[in-house]
Short mmCIF file of C-alpha atoms in Angstrom, two decimals:
data_model
loop_
_atom_site.label_atom_id
_atom_site.label_comp_id
_atom_site.label_asym_id
_atom_site.label_seq_id
_atom_site.Cartn_x
_atom_site.Cartn_y
_atom_site.Cartn_z
CA MET P 597 34.99 36.24 -42.97
CA THR P 598 35.23 32.51 -43.36
CA GLY P 599 32.49 30.24 -44.60
CA ASN P 600 29.59 29.02 -42.53
CA CYS P 601 31.12 26.91 -39.78
CA GLY P 602 30.32 26.18 -36.17
CA THR P 603 27.61 24.51 -34.16
CA THR P 604 24.07 25.59 -34.97
CA GLN P 605 22.91 26.29 -31.41
CA TRP P 606 25.67 28.87 -30.94
CA MET P 607 25.38 30.59 -34.34
CA ALA P 608 24.26 34.16 -34.83
CA PRO P 609 21.24 34.76 -37.08
CA GLU P 610 23.38 36.29 -39.83
CA VAL P 611 25.59 33.18 -39.92
CA LEU P 612 22.56 30.88 -40.03
CA ALA P 613 21.18 32.96 -42.90
CA ALA P 614 24.50 32.59 -44.78
CA GLU P 615 24.88 36.38 -44.84
CA LYS P 616 28.10 38.32 -44.60
CA TYR P 617 29.16 38.54 -40.96
CA THR P 618 31.74 40.13 -38.69
CA GLU P 619 33.19 39.50 -35.25
CA LYS P 620 29.77 40.54 -33.90
CA ALA P 621 28.65 36.99 -34.79
CA ASP P 622 31.19 35.77 -32.24
CA VAL P 623 29.74 38.19 -29.69
CA PHE P 624 26.33 36.55 -30.21
CA SER P 625 27.90 33.11 -29.69
CA TYR P 626 29.71 34.36 -26.61
CA GLY P 627 26.33 35.30 -25.15
CA VAL P 628 25.24 31.68 -25.60
CA VAL P 629 28.42 30.51 -23.84
CA VAL P 630 27.67 32.88 -20.95
CA TRP P 631 24.18 31.36 -20.77
CA GLU P 632 25.72 27.86 -20.69
CA THR P 633 28.03 28.93 -17.87
CA VAL P 634 25.14 30.33 -15.83
CA THR P 635 22.74 27.43 -16.42
CA ARG P 636 25.12 24.50 -16.93
CA GLN P 637 22.84 23.31 -19.74
CA CYS P 638 23.05 22.97 -23.50
CA PRO P 639 21.12 25.62 -25.42
CA TYR P 640 17.79 24.67 -26.98
CA GLU P 641 17.63 21.22 -25.36
CA GLY P 642 14.78 19.23 -26.84
CA LEU P 643 15.06 20.91 -30.23
CA THR P 644 16.86 19.56 -33.26
CA GLN P 645 19.56 21.71 -34.82
CA ILE P 646 17.16 22.63 -37.62
CA GLN P 647 14.39 23.59 -35.18
CA ALA P 648 16.80 25.74 -33.19
CA ALA P 649 18.17 27.41 -36.33
CA LEU P 650 14.71 28.17 -37.70
CA GLY P 651 13.60 29.46 -34.30
CA VAL P 652 16.58 31.84 -34.08
CA LEU P 653 16.10 33.02 -37.67
CA ASN P 654 12.33 33.28 -37.90
CA ASN P 655 11.07 33.71 -34.33
CA ASN P 656 13.89 35.51 -32.52
CA LEU P 657 14.37 32.41 -30.34
CA ARG P 658 17.01 32.72 -27.63
CA PRO P 659 17.80 30.54 -24.61
CA THR P 660 15.57 31.25 -21.61
CA VAL P 661 17.44 33.20 -18.96
CA PRO P 662 16.68 31.83 -15.48
CA GLU P 663 15.06 34.16 -12.95
CA ASN P 664 17.96 33.72 -10.53
CA CYS P 665 20.51 34.87 -13.13
CA PRO P 666 22.71 37.72 -11.85
CA PRO P 667 21.50 40.99 -13.44
CA LEU P 668 24.90 41.76 -14.96
CA PHE P 669 24.96 38.46 -16.86
CA LYS P 670 21.32 38.79 -17.91
CA LYS P 671 22.03 42.24 -19.38
CA LEU P 672 25.22 40.97 -21.04
CA MET P 673 23.36 38.08 -22.69
CA THR P 674 20.56 40.42 -23.78
CA LEU P 675 23.06 42.77 -25.43
CA CYS P 676 24.97 39.93 -27.10
CA TRP P 677 21.75 38.44 -28.51
CA VAL P 678 20.39 41.58 -30.15
CA SER P 679 19.26 40.62 -33.66
CA SER P 680 21.09 43.46 -35.41
CA PRO P 681 24.86 42.82 -35.33
CA GLU P 682 25.55 46.56 -35.43
CA GLU P 683 23.74 46.99 -32.11
CA ARG P 684 25.65 44.22 -30.31
CA PRO P 685 28.59 45.26 -28.15
CA SER P 686 32.15 44.75 -29.33
CA PHE P 687 34.35 42.42 -27.29
CA GLU P 688 36.04 45.52 -25.90
CA GLU P 689 32.64 46.64 -24.63
CA VAL P 690 31.94 43.14 -23.29
CA LEU P 691 35.10 43.47 -21.21
CA GLU P 692 33.94 46.88 -20.00
CA ILE P 693 30.66 45.31 -18.92
CA LEU P 694 32.39 42.49 -17.08
CA ASN P 695 34.77 44.90 -15.38
CA SER P 696 32.16 47.61 -14.74
CA SER P 697 31.02 46.70 -11.27
CA THR P 698 29.74 44.03 -9.00
CA ASP P 699 26.36 45.72 -8.58
CA GLY P 700 25.21 44.97 -12.13
CA SER P 701 25.35 48.52 -13.47
CA LEU P 702 26.57 49.14 -17.00
CA PRO P 703 28.72 51.84 -18.54
CA PRO P 704 26.42 54.72 -19.69
CA GLN P 705 27.03 54.16 -23.42
CA LEU P 706 25.78 50.57 -23.13
CA GLU P 707 22.84 51.31 -20.85
CA ARG P 708 21.21 53.29 -23.68
CA ARG P 709 21.33 50.42 -26.16
CA PRO P 710 18.02 48.88 -27.16
CA SER P 711 17.40 45.29 -26.25
CA ASP P 712 15.27 42.79 -28.09
CA SER P 713 12.28 41.39 -26.29
CA HIS P 714 13.53 37.80 -26.61
CA VAL P 715 14.88 37.42 -23.08
CA ARG P 716 12.20 35.89 -20.93
#
């Protein structure tokens, strides 16, 4: 993959840590974009880029999902923000999630995935 580029608040932990990364880093960033779409806010407002980066790297910091967030989007963000890139969905799976239903249910293979406890 290319060198470390992008805007800190949207970067996956592995990118912030200057580790080797895959397209799963883009899945993480997509989760932040979904959050922006739902909230119409910038992620980590009130924090500097360094504070946000250190929070994501060291404290599993993620944007706070609002209580009124549709369940499908909350689950999508949760899956995209999993710390381990291998456990994040692929973009093909993201499309499956988005096309799955209007009732917020997920395809069975994604329902079994673990989620980090960072979504408040």
